Each structure stands twice: as structure tokens, then as C-alpha cells.
Coordinates of N, CA and C in Angstrom, one line a residue:
H1 N -127.3 -101.1 -224.6 CA -127.0 -102.5 -224.1 C -126.1 -102.9 -224.8
P2 N -125.0 -104.0 -223.6 CA -123.6 -104.2 -224.3 C -123.9 -105.2 -225.0
P3 N -123.2 -106.0 -226.1 CA -123.5 -107.7 -226.6 C -123.2 -108.8 -225.5
P4 N -124.4 -109.4 -225.8 CA -123.9 -110.6 -225.0 C -122.7 -111.2 -224.9
P5 N -122.8 -111.8 -223.7 CA -120.9 -112.9 -224.0 C -120.8 -113.9 -225.0
T6 N -119.8 -113.8 -225.6 CA -119.7 -114.8 -226.7 C -118.5 -115.8 -226.3
G7 N -118.0 -115.5 -225.0 CA -117.5 -116.5 -224.6 C -116.2 -116.3 -224.7
R8 N -115.4 -115.7 -225.7 CA -113.9 -115.2 -225.8 C -113.4 -114.5 -224.7
P9 N -112.4 -114.3 -224.4 CA -111.8 -113.6 -223.5 C -112.2 -111.8 -223.8
T10 N -112.6 -111.0 -223.3 CA -112.3 -109.9 -223.4 C -111.6 -108.5 -223.7
P11 N -111.2 -108.3 -224.9 CA -110.0 -107.4 -225.3 C -109.7 -106.1 -224.4
R12 N -108.0 -106.4 -223.7 CA -107.9 -105.0 -223.4 C -108.0 -104.0 -224.2
L13 N -108.8 -102.7 -223.6 CA -108.8 -101.6 -224.4 C -107.5 -100.5 -223.8
S14 N -106.7 -100.5 -222.8 CA -105.7 -99.9 -222.2 C -104.1 -100.7 -222.4
A15 N -103.3 -100.2 -222.5 CA -101.9 -100.0 -223.3 C -101.5 -101.2 -221.7
T16 N -100.2 -102.2 -221.3 CA -99.9 -102.3 -220.8 C -99.3 -101.5 -219.8
P17 N -99.4 -102.2 -218.8 CA -99.1 -101.0 -217.5 C -97.6 -100.6 -217.7
P18 N -97.3 -99.2 -217.2 CA -95.9 -98.3 -217.9 C -95.1 -99.5 -216.6
P19 N -93.9 -99.3 -217.9 CA -92.6 -100.3 -217.1 C -92.3 -100.1 -215.7
K20 N -92.0 -100.8 -215.3 CA -91.5 -100.3 -213.6 C -89.7 -99.9 -213.3
P21 N -89.3 -99.1 -213.3 CA -87.6 -99.2 -213.2 C -87.0 -99.9 -212.7
Y22 N -85.8 -100.2 -213.3 CA -84.8 -101.1 -212.8 C -84.2 -101.2 -211.8
D23 N -84.0 -99.8 -211.0 CA -83.3 -100.1 -209.8 C -84.6 -99.0 -209.0
P24 N -85.5 -99.6 -208.2 CA -86.5 -99.2 -207.4 C -86.3 -98.3 -206.0
S25 N -84.8 -98.8 -206.0 CA -84.4 -97.5 -204.8 C -84.2 -96.3 -205.5
Y26 N -84.5 -96.0 -206.2 CA -84.4 -94.4 -206.9 C -85.5 -93.5 -206.6
S27 N -84.9 -92.7 -205.9 CA -86.1 -91.8 -205.1 C -86.2 -90.2 -205.2
A28 N -85.1 -89.9 -206.8 CA -85.2 -88.3 -207.1 C -86.7 -87.8 -207.6
K29 N -86.7 -86.8 -207.2 CA -88.0 -86.0 -208.0 C -88.2 -86.2 -209.5
P30 N -89.3 -86.9 -210.1 CA -89.1 -87.0 -211.8 C -89.3 -85.8 -212.5
P31 N -88.9 -85.2 -213.7 CA -89.8 -84.2 -214.7 C -90.5 -84.1 -214.2
T32 N -91.4 -82.5 -214.8 CA -92.8 -82.2 -214.7 C -92.9 -81.9 -215.6
F33 N -94.0 -82.0 -216.1 CA -94.5 -81.3 -218.0 C -94.9 -80.1 -217.8
N34 N -94.5 -79.3 -218.2 CA -95.1 -77.8 -218.5 C -96.3 -77.5 -219.3
K35 N -97.0 -77.1 -218.9 CA -98.4 -77.0 -219.5 C -98.4 -76.1 -220.8
S36 N -97.8 -74.8 -220.4 CA -97.5 -73.0 -220.8 C -96.9 -73.6 -222.1
T37 N -95.8 -74.4 -221.7 CA -94.9 -74.8 -223.0 C -94.4 -76.4 -223.8
Q38 N -95.8 -77.4 -223.2 CA -95.8 -78.5 -223.9 C -94.7 -78.9 -223.7
L39 N -93.9 -78.5 -222.6 CA -92.3 -79.5 -222.9 C -92.1 -80.4 -221.1
W40 N -91.4 -81.2 -221.5 CA -90.9 -82.0 -219.8 C -89.6 -80.9 -219.6
E41 N -89.5 -81.2 -218.4 CA -88.8 -79.7 -217.6 C -88.1 -80.8 -216.5
P42 N -86.9 -81.1 -216.2 CA -85.8 -81.6 -215.3 C -86.3 -81.0 -214.1
S43 N -86.8 -82.0 -213.2 CA -86.5 -81.2 -211.8 C -85.2 -80.9 -211.4
A44 N -85.2 -80.3 -210.2 CA -83.5 -79.3 -209.3 C -82.8 -80.9 -209.2
Q45 N -83.6 -82.0 -208.8 CA -82.8 -83.2 -208.3 C -82.7 -84.4 -210.1
T46 N -83.0 -83.8 -210.9 CA -82.7 -84.4 -212.1 C -80.9 -84.5 -212.5
E47 N -80.2 -85.7 -212.5 CA -79.0 -85.8 -212.5 C -78.5 -85.6 -214.2
P48 N -77.4 -84.9 -214.6 CA -76.6 -85.0 -215.9 C -76.6 -85.9 -217.1
M49 N -76.2 -85.4 -217.8 CA -76.4 -87.1 -218.7 C -75.4 -87.9 -218.4
P50 N -75.8 -89.0 -218.6 CA -74.2 -90.1 -217.8 C -73.2 -90.2 -219.4
Y51 N -74.0 -90.0 -220.4 CA -73.1 -90.5 -221.5 C -73.7 -89.2 -222.3
G52 N -73.0 -89.7 -223.5 CA -73.3 -88.4 -224.6 C -74.2 -89.4 -225.6
P53 N -73.8 -88.4 -226.8 CA -74.2 -89.3 -228.2 C -73.1 -90.4 -228.7
F54 N -72.1 -90.8 -228.3 CA -71.2 -92.1 -228.8 C -71.5 -92.6 -227.8
G55 N -72.0 -92.5 -226.4 CA -72.4 -93.4 -225.8 C -73.8 -94.4 -226.2
S56 N -74.6 -93.6 -226.6 CA -75.9 -94.5 -227.2 C -75.7 -94.8 -228.5
F57 N -74.7 -94.5 -229.3 CA -74.1 -95.3 -230.4 C -73.7 -96.7 -229.9
L58 N -72.9 -96.9 -229.0 CA -72.0 -98.0 -228.4 C -73.3 -98.7 -228.2
R59 N -74.1 -97.8 -226.9 CA -75.8 -99.1 -226.3 C -76.5 -99.3 -227.4
G60 N -76.7 -98.5 -228.7 CA -78.0 -98.6 -229.3 C -77.8 -98.4 -230.8
G61 N -76.5 -98.4 -231.2 CA -76.7 -98.5 -232.7 C -76.7 -97.4 -233.1
P62 N -76.7 -96.8 -234.5 CA -76.4 -95.8 -235.4 C -77.7 -94.9 -235.1
A63 N -79.0 -95.1 -235.1 CA -80.4 -94.4 -234.7 C -80.1 -93.6 -233.5
P64 N -80.2 -94.2 -232.5 CA -80.0 -93.1 -231.2 C -79.0 -92.3 -231.8
F65 N -77.9 -92.4 -232.1 CA -76.8 -91.5 -232.4 C -77.2 -90.4 -233.5
V66 N -77.8 -90.7 -234.2 CA -78.2 -90.2 -235.5 C -79.5 -88.8 -234.5
L67 N -80.2 -89.6 -234.3 CA -81.1 -88.3 -233.2 C -81.0 -88.0 -232.3
R68 N -79.7 -88.3 -231.7 CA -79.6 -87.6 -230.3 C -78.4 -86.0 -231.0
T69 N -77.5 -86.2 -232.2 CA -77.1 -85.4 -232.7 C -78.2 -84.2 -233.6
L70 N -79.3 -84.9 -234.3 CA -79.9 -84.3 -234.9 C -80.8 -83.2 -234.6
K71 N -81.7 -83.7 -233.5 CA -83.1 -83.5 -232.4 C -82.6 -83.8 -230.8
P72 N -81.6 -83.1 -230.8 CA -81.6 -83.5 -229.0 C -82.3 -83.1 -228.1
D73 N -83.1 -81.9 -229.0 CA -84.4 -81.6 -227.7 C -85.1 -82.9 -227.7
D74 N -85.5 -83.0 -229.1 CA -86.8 -84.2 -229.0 C -86.2 -85.5 -228.1
Y75 N -84.7 -86.1 -228.3 CA -84.2 -87.3 -227.5 C -84.3 -86.6 -226.1
D76 N -84.1 -85.5 -225.7 CA -84.0 -85.0 -224.1 C -85.8 -85.1 -223.4
Q77 N -86.4 -84.5 -224.6 CA -87.9 -84.7 -224.4 C -88.5 -86.6 -224.0
A78 N -87.7 -87.1 -224.6 CA -88.2 -88.7 -224.5 C -87.2 -89.2 -223.4
V79 N -86.4 -89.0 -223.1 CA -85.7 -89.6 -221.8 C -86.5 -88.5 -220.6
F80 N -87.1 -87.3 -220.6 CA -87.6 -86.8 -219.2 C -88.8 -87.7 -219.2
K81 N -89.8 -87.7 -220.2 CA -91.3 -88.1 -220.2 C -91.1 -89.6 -219.9
Y82 N -89.6 -90.3 -220.0 CA -89.9 -91.9 -219.6 C -89.2 -91.7 -218.0
M83 N -88.5 -91.0 -217.8 CA -88.4 -90.6 -216.1 C -89.7 -90.4 -215.0
A84 N -90.7 -89.8 -216.0 CA -91.7 -89.4 -215.0 C -92.4 -90.3 -214.8
T85 N -92.6 -91.0 -216.2 CA -93.3 -91.6 -215.9 C -93.1 -93.3 -215.6
T86 N -91.6 -93.6 -215.5 CA -91.7 -94.7 -214.1 C -90.8 -94.6 -213.3
S87 N -90.5 -92.9 -212.7 CA -89.7 -92.8 -211.7 C -88.3 -92.8 -211.7
C88 N -87.6 -93.5 -213.1 CA -86.4 -94.1 -212.7 C -85.4 -92.4 -213.3
S89 N -84.0 -93.0 -213.1 CA -82.8 -92.6 -213.0 C -82.8 -92.0 -214.6
R90 N -82.0 -90.8 -214.5 CA -81.7 -90.7 -216.1 C -80.5 -91.5 -216.9
A91 N -80.0 -91.6 -216.5 CA -79.5 -93.2 -216.7 C -80.1 -94.3 -217.5
E92 N -81.2 -94.3 -216.1 CA -82.0 -96.1 -216.7 C -82.7 -95.4 -218.1
A93 N -83.4 -94.1 -218.2 CA -84.1 -93.7 -218.9 C -83.6 -93.4 -220.2
Q94 N -82.1 -93.1 -220.6 CA -81.7 -92.8 -221.5 C -81.2 -94.2 -222.3
G95 N -81.1 -95.1 -221.0 CA -80.7 -96.5 -222.0 C -82.0 -97.4 -222.4
N96 N -82.9 -97.3 -222.0 CA -84.0 -97.0 -222.3 C -84.5 -97.0 -224.0
M97 N -84.4 -95.4 -223.9 CA -84.9 -94.9 -225.0 C -83.7 -94.8 -226.2
D98 N -82.3 -95.5 -225.8 CA -81.7 -95.4 -226.9 C -82.1 -96.9 -227.5
A99 N -82.4 -97.7 -226.7 CA -82.9 -99.3 -226.9 C -84.8 -99.3 -227.7
F100 N -85.0 -98.2 -227.4 CA -86.3 -97.9 -228.3 C -86.0 -97.1 -229.3
F101 N -85.5 -96.1 -229.9 CA -85.0 -95.6 -230.9 C -84.6 -96.9 -232.2
N102 N -83.4 -98.1 -231.3 CA -82.7 -98.8 -232.0 C -83.9 -99.7 -232.3
N103 N -84.4 -99.9 -231.8 CA -85.8 -101.2 -232.6 C -86.8 -101.0 -231.8
A104 N -87.9 -100.1 -231.9 CA -89.0 -100.1 -230.9 C -89.7 -101.3 -230.8
A105 N -90.1 -102.3 -232.1 CA -91.0 -103.1 -231.5 C -90.2 -104.3 -230.1
D106 N -88.7 -104.7 -230.6 CA -88.5 -105.3 -229.4 C -88.3 -104.8 -228.5
W107 N -88.2 -103.5 -228.4 CA -88.2 -102.6 -226.5 C -89.5 -102.8 -225.9
A108 N -90.6 -103.0 -227.2 CA -92.1 -103.0 -226.4 C -92.2 -104.4 -226.9
Y109 N -91.8 -105.2 -227.0 CA -92.2 -106.4 -226.9 C -91.3 -106.7 -225.4
Q110 N -90.4 -106.5 -225.0 CA -89.2 -107.1 -223.8 C -90.1 -106.5 -222.7
K111 N -90.5 -104.6 -223.0 CA -91.0 -103.9 -221.7 C -92.6 -105.1 -221.4
G112 N -93.3 -105.4 -222.7 CA -94.4 -106.3 -222.0 C -94.1 -107.8 -221.4
E113 N -93.5 -108.1 -221.8 CA -92.6 -109.6 -221.2 C -92.1 -109.2 -219.4
E114 N -91.8 -107.8 -219.7 CA -91.2 -107.3 -217.7 C -92.8 -107.6 -217.5
A115 N -93.7 -106.6 -217.8 CA -94.9 -106.0 -217.1 C -95.2 -108.0 -217.1
R116 N -95.4 -109.0 -217.8 CA -95.9 -110.4 -217.7 C -95.0 -111.4 -216.8
G117 N -93.7 -110.4 -215.6 CA -93.1 -111.2 -214.6 C -91.7 -111.7 -215.6
R118 N -91.4 -111.5 -216.2 CA -90.1 -112.0 -217.1 C -88.6 -111.0 -216.3
P119 N -87.5 -111.4 -216.3 CA -86.6 -110.7 -215.7 C -86.2 -109.7 -216.8
Q120 N -86.0 -108.6 -216.2 CA -85.8 -107.1 -216.5 C -84.5 -107.2 -217.1
V121 N -84.4 -105.8 -218.0 CA -83.3 -105.6 -219.2 C -82.4 -104.6 -218.3
D122 N -81.1 -104.5 -218.2 CA -80.8 -103.4 -218.0 C -80.1 -102.9 -218.9
Y123 N -80.9 -101.8 -219.4 CA -80.5 -100.7 -220.5 C -78.9 -99.8 -220.7
T124 N -78.9 -99.8 -219.0 CA -77.9 -98.6 -218.9 C -76.5 -99.6 -219.1
E125 N -76.4 -100.8 -219.2 CA -75.1 -101.4 -218.8 C -74.5 -101.0 -220.6
L126 N -73.3 -101.2 -220.6 CA -72.4 -101.2 -221.8 C -72.0 -102.9 -221.8
K127 N -72.4 -103.2 -222.5 CA -71.7 -104.8 -223.1 C -70.8 -104.3 -224.0
P128 N -69.0 -105.0 -223.1 CA -68.0 -104.5 -224.4 C -68.7 -105.4 -226.1
Q129 N -68.9 -106.7 -225.7 CA -69.4 -107.4 -226.9 C -70.3 -107.0 -228.2
Q130 N -71.3 -105.9 -227.4 CA -72.5 -105.3 -228.3 C -71.6 -104.0 -228.7
A131 N -70.4 -103.3 -228.0 CA -70.2 -102.2 -228.1 C -69.3 -102.7 -230.3
V132 N -68.7 -103.6 -229.6 CA -67.5 -104.3 -230.7 C -68.4 -104.8 -232.0
L133 N -69.4 -105.3 -232.0 CA -70.7 -105.4 -232.9 C -70.8 -104.4 -233.3
V134 N -71.3 -103.3 -232.8 CA -72.0 -102.3 -233.1 C -71.2 -101.2 -234.3
V135 N -69.2 -100.9 -233.6 CA -68.6 -100.5 -234.5 C -67.7 -101.3 -235.4
T136 N -68.1 -102.5 -235.1 CA -67.7 -103.2 -236.7 C -68.7 -102.9 -237.8
W137 N -70.1 -103.2 -237.4 CA -70.7 -103.2 -238.4 C -71.1 -101.7 -239.1
A138 N -70.6 -100.7 -237.9 CA -70.8 -99.2 -238.7 C -69.3 -99.0 -239.6
L139 N -68.4 -99.4 -239.3 CA -66.9 -99.0 -239.9 C -67.0 -100.2 -240.9
F140 N -67.7 -101.4 -241.0 CA -66.7 -102.2 -242.2 C -67.7 -103.0 -242.7
V141 N -69.1 -103.9 -242.1 CA -69.9 -104.2 -242.8 C -70.8 -103.6 -243.8
T142 N -71.0 -102.0 -243.3 CA -72.2 -101.2 -243.8 C -71.9 -100.9 -244.9
P143 N -70.3 -100.1 -244.7 CA -69.8 -99.6 -245.9 C -69.2 -100.4 -246.7
L144 N -69.3 -101.8 -246.8 CA -69.1 -102.7 -247.8 C -70.3 -102.9 -248.8
L145 N -71.3 -103.2 -247.4 CA -72.4 -103.6 -248.0 C -73.7 -101.8 -248.9
V146 N -72.8 -101.0 -248.5 CA -73.4 -99.9 -249.3 C -72.3 -99.9 -250.7
R147 N -71.4 -100.0 -250.6 CA -70.4 -100.0 -252.2 C -70.7 -101.2 -253.0
S148 N -71.2 -102.3 -252.3 CA -71.9 -103.9 -253.4 C -72.7 -103.0 -253.9
A149 N -73.7 -102.5 -253.3 CA -75.2 -102.1 -253.8 C -75.0 -100.9 -255.0
Y150 N -74.3 -100.1 -254.5 CA -73.5 -99.2 -255.7 C -73.1 -99.6 -257.0
L151 N -72.4 -100.8 -257.0 CA -72.0 -101.2 -257.9 C -72.4 -101.9 -258.7
I152 N -73.6 -102.5 -258.2 CA -74.6 -103.4 -258.7 C -75.8 -102.3 -259.2
A153 N -75.8 -101.2 -258.5 CA -77.0 -100.2 -259.6 C -76.2 -99.6 -260.5
T154 N -74.8 -99.2 -260.3 CA -74.4 -98.1 -261.4 C -73.0 -99.2 -262.3
G155 N -72.7 -99.9 -261.6 CA -71.2 -100.6 -262.4 C -71.6 -101.1 -263.8
P156 N -70.9 -101.4 -264.2 CA -70.9 -102.4 -265.6 C -71.4 -103.6 -265.5
H157 N -71.3 -104.0 -264.5 CA -71.0 -106.2 -264.0 C -72.2 -106.4 -263.6
G158 N -73.0 -105.1 -263.2 CA -74.5 -105.7 -262.4 C -74.2 -106.5 -261.0
W159 N -74.7 -107.9 -261.1 CA -74.6 -108.8 -260.5 C -73.4 -109.7 -260.1
A160 N -72.6 -109.5 -261.6 CA -71.3 -110.2 -261.2 C -69.9 -109.4 -261.0
L161 N -70.3 -109.2 -259.6 CA -69.4 -108.5 -258.9 C -68.4 -109.3 -258.5
T162 N -66.4 -108.8 -258.4 CA -66.0 -109.6 -258.0 C -65.5 -109.1 -256.7
L163 N -64.1 -109.3 -255.4 CA -64.0 -108.9 -254.8 C -62.9 -107.9 -255.2
D164 N -62.5 -107.8 -256.3 CA -61.6 -106.9 -256.8 C -62.2 -105.2 -257.3
D165 N -63.9 -105.8 -257.5 CA -64.6 -104.6 -257.8 C -65.0 -104.3 -257.2
I166 N -65.3 -105.0 -256.1 CA -65.6 -104.2 -254.6 C -64.2 -103.3 -253.9
F167 N -62.7 -103.7 -254.1 CA -62.2 -103.3 -253.2 C -61.4 -102.3 -253.6
T168 N -61.6 -102.2 -255.1 CA -60.3 -101.6 -255.9 C -61.4 -100.0 -256.0
F169 N -60.8 -99.3 -255.8 CA -61.8 -97.6 -255.8 C -61.2 -96.8 -256.9

């Protein structure tokens, strides 16, 4: 016998519905799952990669770039699975996987909001401001922070760093 109702809402036991494609007019055959190899395989209609690892770096930051560089097969499997789940284009799947690998919690939250009727985010678009911020953090801010942490940990002054300490090699 099920327990008597308590007046509280029943918890959802299933995940949110699968995300909807940003472009519903896309109609190419999605990738299929090969049970013998346990891998997703692109269909004959699957388009080529719209951008390489550097495009992932500009859209999603260093995490998707590193994943695409070190584990390209795992990245492709994630893209193919997303394409099959949502029936979306490869560009849209790559953009979503870049966003997911950059920050999975924010991506999942956004997809949950989209399932509730909020506006969809186009992860395929390369926003110039975002690209400039990614490059700035990668080339300037992160090395500065790493150098500061190194000097604090190993330097003779500890926390008493000066700009001369940081910029003198």
C-alpha cells in the first residue's frame, strides 16, 4: 500500500524533459547508438565540425578546450549523444557541450529554466565581448594569479608581496 497523502507535492522522480533544439527547423537524421561498440555514430547527414578546439576555447573557456584537445573522442561522443537526444545540429550540440563542460551547474539550470518556458540561449553564437574576456583571463589574469600564489607559497616575503616581486622574473 502506498503511504497516505501528506498534502505535500509529490516529488518528481524523472529528470527534466530533454532540451528542445534552438532551431526546430533542423531535420537531418541524428546520430545513432551502436550497441556492439557502445558508441554514438554520426549519420550520413551529420555535418562536419563547425569549429575546432580554439572555437570551443572562445565560446566556453579553457575547460572545453582542454577536453577537446586531450580527449577528442569523449568530446565527440558527448556531442553526438546531445544531437541524438535533442535532434539538433552539430553546431548547436557543440555549443551546448562547450557550455556544459565550462560550467555544468549553470548549463543544467539554464536548461531547466528553458523547460519551464524561459527564453532559450543560443550557445552557437560567438559573442565578441565573451571572447575578449576569455582571452584576457587566459593570457593575463590567470598567469598573474598563478605567479602570485607561487611567490606567496615559496617566496621569502609570504603574503607581503609587492608589484615588483610579481613582475620581476
